[in-house]
Coordinates of C-alpha atoms in Angstrom, one line a residue:
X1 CA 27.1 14.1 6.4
X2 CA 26.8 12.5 9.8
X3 CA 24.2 11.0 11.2
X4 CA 22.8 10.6 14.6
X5 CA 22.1 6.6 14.7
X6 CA 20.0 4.8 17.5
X7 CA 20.1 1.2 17.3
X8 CA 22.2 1.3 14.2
X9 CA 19.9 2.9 12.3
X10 CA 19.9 6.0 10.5
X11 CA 18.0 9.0 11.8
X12 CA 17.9 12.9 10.7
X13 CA 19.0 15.3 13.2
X14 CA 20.8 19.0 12.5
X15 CA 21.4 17.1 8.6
X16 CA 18.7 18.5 7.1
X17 CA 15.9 20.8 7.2
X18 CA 12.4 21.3 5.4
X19 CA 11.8 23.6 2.9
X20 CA 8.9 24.8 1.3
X21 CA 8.2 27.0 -1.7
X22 CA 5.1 29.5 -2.5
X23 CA 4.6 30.5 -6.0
X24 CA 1.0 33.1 -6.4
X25 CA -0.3 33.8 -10.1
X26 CA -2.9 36.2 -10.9
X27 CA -5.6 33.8 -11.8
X28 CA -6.4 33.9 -15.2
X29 CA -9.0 31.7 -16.4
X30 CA -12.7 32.7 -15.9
X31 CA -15.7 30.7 -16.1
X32 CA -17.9 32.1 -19.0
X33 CA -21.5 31.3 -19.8
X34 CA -21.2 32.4 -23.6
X35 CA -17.8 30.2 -24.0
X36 CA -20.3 27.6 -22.5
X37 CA -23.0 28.4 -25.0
X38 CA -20.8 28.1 -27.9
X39 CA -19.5 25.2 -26.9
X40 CA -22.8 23.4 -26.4
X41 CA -23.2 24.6 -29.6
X42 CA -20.4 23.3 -31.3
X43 CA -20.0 20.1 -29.6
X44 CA -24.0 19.8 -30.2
X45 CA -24.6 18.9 -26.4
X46 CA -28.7 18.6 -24.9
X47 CA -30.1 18.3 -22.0
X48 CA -28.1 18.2 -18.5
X49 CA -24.5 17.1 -20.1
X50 CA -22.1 19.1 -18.3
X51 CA -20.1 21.3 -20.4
X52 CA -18.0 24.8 -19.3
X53 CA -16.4 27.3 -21.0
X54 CA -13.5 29.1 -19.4
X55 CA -12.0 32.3 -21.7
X56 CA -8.1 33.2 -21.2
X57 CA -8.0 36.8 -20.0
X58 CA -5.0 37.4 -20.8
X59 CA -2.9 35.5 -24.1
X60 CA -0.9 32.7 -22.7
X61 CA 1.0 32.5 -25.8
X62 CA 2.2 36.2 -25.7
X63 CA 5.8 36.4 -25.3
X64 CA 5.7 38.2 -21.9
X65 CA 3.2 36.0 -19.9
X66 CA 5.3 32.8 -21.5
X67 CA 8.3 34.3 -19.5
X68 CA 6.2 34.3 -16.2
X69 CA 5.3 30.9 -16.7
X70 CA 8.8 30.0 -17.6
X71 CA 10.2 31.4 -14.8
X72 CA 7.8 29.7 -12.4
X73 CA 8.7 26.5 -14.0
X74 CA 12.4 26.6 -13.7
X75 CA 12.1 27.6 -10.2
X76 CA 9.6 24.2 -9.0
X77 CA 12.1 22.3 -10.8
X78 CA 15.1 23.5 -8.9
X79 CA 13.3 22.8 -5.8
X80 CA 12.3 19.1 -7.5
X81 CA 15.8 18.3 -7.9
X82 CA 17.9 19.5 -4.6
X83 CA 15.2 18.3 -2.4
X84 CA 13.1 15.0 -1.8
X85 CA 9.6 14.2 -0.9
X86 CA 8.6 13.0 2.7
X87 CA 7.5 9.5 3.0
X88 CA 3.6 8.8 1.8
X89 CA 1.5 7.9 3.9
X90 CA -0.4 5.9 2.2
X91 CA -2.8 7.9 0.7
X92 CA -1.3 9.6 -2.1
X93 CA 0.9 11.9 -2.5
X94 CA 2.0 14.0 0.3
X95 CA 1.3 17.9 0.3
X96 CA 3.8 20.0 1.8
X97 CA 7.4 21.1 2.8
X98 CA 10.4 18.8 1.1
X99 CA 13.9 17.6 2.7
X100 CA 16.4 19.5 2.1
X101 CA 20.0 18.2 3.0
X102 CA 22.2 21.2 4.8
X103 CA 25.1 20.3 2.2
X104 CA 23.3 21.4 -0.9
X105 CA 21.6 24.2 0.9
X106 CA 23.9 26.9 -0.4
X107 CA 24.0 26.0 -4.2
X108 CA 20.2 24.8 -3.7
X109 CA 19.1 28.7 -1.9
X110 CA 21.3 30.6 -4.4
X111 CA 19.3 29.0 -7.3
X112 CA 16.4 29.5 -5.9
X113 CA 16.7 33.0 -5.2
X114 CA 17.9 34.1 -8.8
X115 CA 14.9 32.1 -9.7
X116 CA 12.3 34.2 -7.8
X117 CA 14.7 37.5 -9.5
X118 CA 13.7 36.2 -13.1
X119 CA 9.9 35.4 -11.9
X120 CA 9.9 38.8 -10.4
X121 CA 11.4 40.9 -13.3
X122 CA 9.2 38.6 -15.2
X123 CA 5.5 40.0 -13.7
X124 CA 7.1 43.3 -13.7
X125 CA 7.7 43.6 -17.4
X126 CA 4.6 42.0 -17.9
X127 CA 2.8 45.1 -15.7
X128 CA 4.8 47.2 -17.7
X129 CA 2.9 47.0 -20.7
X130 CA -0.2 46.4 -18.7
X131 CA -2.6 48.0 -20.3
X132 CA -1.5 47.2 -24.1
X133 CA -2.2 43.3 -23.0
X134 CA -6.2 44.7 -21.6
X135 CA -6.6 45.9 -25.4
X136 CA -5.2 43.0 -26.9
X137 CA -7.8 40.7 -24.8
X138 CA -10.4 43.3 -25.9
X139 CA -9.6 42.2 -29.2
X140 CA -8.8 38.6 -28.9
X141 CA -12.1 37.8 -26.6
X142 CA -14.4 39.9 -28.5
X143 CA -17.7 39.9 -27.0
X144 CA -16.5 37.9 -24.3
X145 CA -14.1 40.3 -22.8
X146 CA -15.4 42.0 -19.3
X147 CA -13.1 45.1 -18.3
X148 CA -14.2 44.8 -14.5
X149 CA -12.1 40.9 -14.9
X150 CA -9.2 42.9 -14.9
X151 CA -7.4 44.5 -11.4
X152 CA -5.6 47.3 -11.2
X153 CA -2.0 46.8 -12.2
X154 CA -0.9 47.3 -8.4
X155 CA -3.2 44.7 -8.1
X156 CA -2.1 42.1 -10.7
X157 CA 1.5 43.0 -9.1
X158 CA 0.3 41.9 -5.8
X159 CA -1.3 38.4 -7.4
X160 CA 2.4 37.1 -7.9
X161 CA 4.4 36.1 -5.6
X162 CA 7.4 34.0 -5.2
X163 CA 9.6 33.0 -2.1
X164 CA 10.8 29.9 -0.3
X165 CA 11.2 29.2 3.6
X166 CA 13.0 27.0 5.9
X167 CA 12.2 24.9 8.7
X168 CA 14.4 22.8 11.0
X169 CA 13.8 19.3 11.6
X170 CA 12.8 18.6 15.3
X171 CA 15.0 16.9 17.0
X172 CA 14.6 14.1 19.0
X173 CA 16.0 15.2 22.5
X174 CA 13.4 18.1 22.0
X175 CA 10.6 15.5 22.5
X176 CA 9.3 16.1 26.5
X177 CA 6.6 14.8 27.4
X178 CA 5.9 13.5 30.5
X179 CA 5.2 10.2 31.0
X180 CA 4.6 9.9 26.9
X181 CA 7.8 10.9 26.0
X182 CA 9.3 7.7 25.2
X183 CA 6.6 6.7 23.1
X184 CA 6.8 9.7 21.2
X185 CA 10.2 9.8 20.9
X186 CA 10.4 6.4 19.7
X187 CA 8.1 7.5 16.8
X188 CA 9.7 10.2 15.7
X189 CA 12.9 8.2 15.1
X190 CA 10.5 5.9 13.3
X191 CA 10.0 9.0 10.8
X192 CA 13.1 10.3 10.8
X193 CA 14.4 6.9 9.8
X194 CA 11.3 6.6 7.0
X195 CA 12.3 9.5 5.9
X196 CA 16.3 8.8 5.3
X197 CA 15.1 5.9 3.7
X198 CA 12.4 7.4 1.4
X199 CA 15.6 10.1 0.2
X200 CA 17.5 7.1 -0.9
X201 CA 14.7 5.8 -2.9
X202 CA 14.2 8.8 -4.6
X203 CA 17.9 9.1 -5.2
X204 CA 18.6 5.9 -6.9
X205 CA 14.8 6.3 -8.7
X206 CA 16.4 9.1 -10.3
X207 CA 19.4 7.1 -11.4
X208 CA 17.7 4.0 -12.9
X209 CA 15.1 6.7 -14.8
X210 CA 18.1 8.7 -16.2
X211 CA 19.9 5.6 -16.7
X212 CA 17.3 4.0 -18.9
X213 CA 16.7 7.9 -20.6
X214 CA 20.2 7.3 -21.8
X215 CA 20.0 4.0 -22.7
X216 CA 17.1 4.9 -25.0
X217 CA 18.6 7.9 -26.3
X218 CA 21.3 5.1 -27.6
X219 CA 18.7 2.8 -29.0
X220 CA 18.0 5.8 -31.4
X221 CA 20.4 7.5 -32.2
X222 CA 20.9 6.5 -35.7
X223 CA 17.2 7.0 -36.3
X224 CA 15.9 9.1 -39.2
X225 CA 15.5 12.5 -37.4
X226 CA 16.6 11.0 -34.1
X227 CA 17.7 14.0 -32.2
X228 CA 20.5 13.1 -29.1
X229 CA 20.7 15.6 -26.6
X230 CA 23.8 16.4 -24.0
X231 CA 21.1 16.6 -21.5
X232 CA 20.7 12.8 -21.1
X233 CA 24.5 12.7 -20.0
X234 CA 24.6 16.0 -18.1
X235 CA 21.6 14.8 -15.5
X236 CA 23.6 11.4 -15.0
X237 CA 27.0 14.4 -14.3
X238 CA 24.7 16.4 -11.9
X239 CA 23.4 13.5 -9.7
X240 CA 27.1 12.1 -9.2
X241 CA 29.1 15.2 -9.6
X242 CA 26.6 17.2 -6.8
X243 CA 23.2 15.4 -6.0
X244 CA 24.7 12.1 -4.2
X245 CA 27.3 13.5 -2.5
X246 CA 25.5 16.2 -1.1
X247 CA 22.4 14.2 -0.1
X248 CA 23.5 10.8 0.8
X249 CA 22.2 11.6 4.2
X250 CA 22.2 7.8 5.2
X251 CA 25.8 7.6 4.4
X252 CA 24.4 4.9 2.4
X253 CA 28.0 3.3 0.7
X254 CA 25.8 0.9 -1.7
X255 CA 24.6 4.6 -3.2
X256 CA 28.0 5.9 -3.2
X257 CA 29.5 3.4 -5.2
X258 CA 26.6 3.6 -7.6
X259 CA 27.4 6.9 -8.4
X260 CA 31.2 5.8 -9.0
X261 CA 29.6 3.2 -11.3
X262 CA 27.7 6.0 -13.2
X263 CA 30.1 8.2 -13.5
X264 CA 33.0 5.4 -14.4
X265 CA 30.0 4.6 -17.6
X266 CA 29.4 8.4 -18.6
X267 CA 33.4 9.8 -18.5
X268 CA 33.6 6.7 -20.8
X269 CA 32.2 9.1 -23.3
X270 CA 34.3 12.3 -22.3
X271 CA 34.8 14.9 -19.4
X272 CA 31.8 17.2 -20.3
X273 CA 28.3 16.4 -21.4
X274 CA 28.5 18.3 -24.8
X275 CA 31.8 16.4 -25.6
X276 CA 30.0 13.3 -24.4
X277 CA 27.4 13.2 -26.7
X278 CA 29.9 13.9 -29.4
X279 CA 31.4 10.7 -28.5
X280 CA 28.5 8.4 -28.8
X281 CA 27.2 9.8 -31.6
X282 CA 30.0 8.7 -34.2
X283 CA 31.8 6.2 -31.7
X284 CA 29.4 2.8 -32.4
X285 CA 32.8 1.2 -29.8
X286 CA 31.8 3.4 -26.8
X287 CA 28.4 3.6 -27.8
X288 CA 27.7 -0.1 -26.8
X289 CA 30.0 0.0 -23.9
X290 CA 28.1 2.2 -22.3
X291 CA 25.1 0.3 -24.1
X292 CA 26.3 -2.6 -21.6
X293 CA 27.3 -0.7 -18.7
X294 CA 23.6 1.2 -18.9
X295 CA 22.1 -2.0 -18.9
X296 CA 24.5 -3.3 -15.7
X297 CA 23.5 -0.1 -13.6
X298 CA 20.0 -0.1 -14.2
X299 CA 19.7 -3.6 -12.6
X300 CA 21.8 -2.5 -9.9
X301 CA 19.4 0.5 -9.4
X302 CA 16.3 -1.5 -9.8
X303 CA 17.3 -4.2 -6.7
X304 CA 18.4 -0.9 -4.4
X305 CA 14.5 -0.3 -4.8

């Protein structure tokens, strides 16, 4: 990925873009003075102590609403993993649009978008039987349960809602501004350089917390019920296999050669993160090699920070 550079230093340009995705739920908690009563009640409150009730107006646990909530999970996590977080500034987290490096855009979009498929053809088959899940609340609330909480199913349809959307980065030759347009320039290279920074961060953070995860998983693994899961290797696979190269945007080698150093530890194990985990879970030799190398890396990680 290259990099426009101004004074030697990195700076984003037609590299990457921001994204941004919108996920809409039907809302469906409601504030309820008799759930509030009955809590006083149980709880044995007096006086002014705050207390609210909120009923469920529809089951969360019900097979069908799990699968919207699934859905909606799986597709904030793809966007969590292809794309990075903007530099704070300083006062918490930053809402707002992501980075997005242009070389994982295709896998990164194609996910997505079967994503918003399964959310969709989630709230549909949840509309589908619609009216079943009203009686069912009827039931389950009892004497809490108010039909007119309940929209049409057009309605509820039109509560969910699931897309992404692109924006390009401005570039720095776009800046004109009279007299001001040095300054301002100047300062947008400042964030553009902030914010190839604060993607390298993030990538090695990743490393040293998967790192450590599998270290861990090591520690325990001959643990009574200790349960080892491919997962801890296949997250080390998909950073150096597809994250890094992908979204290196700094051309940063120091992060390269980490993910040679990761993946050098995990192929110790095998060429597949099932077969991995098969490895170290009978093979006490590999086990502590990668034990060592674990440990090695996740110093490395820590002084990139």
């Amino acid at each position: 990925m290259e990099i426009t550079t101004t004074n030697g230093a990195p700076v984003l340009s037609e590299n990457a873009m921001f994204s941004t995705p919108t996920v809409q739920r039907f809302n469906n908690k409601r504030n309820s003075s008799r759930a509030t009563a009955q809590l006083k009640a149980h709880f044995k409150t007096t006086g002014n102590k705050t207390v609210s009730g909120q009923e469920y107006l529809f089951d969360i646990e019900h097979p069908d609403w799990k699968a919207i909530t699934k859905a909606e999970t799986v597709l904030r996590k793809i966007h969590a993993t292809y794309t990075f977080a903007l530099p704070s500034s300083g006062e918490g987290q930053r809402r707002g649009p992501r980075l997005l490096p242009n070389k994982v855009a295709t896998l990164y979009l194609g996910m997505m978008h079967d994503a918003i498929d399964v959310f969709d053809q989630a709230v549909n088959a949840f509309a589908d039987n619609y009216d079943k899940h009203i009686d069912a609340s009827e039931q389950r609330l009892n004497g809490l349960f108010d039909r007119s909480n309940y929209p049409a199913v057009e309605d509820f349809k039109a509560r969910h809602h699931a897309s992404v959307s692109l924006t390009g980065l401005p570039t720095v030759e776009g800046i004109q501004a009279g007299e001001f347009t040095d300054a301002y320039r100047e300062a947008e290279v400042e964030r553009q350089q902030e914010a190839v920074n604060e993607c390298t961060k993030q990538i090695v953070g990743r490393v040293l917390d998967h790192v450590k995860r599998l270290a861990d998983g090591l520690d325990r693994i001959d643990q009574p019920r200790s349960k080892f899961s491919d997962v801890l290797f296949g997250n080390l696979v998909e950073l150096t296999d597809t994250i890094i190269p992908a979204c290196n945007v700094a051309n940063d080698p120091a992060l390269d050669q980490l993910a040679v150093d990761v993946s050098t530890m995990v192929k110790r194990a095998g060429n597949k993160p099932s077969a991995m985990a098969d490895t170290v879970k009978v093979g006490e030799v590999v086990r502590d090699q990668i034990r060592k190398d674990a440990s090695r890396i996740a110093n490395k990680a820590s002084s990139m920070l």
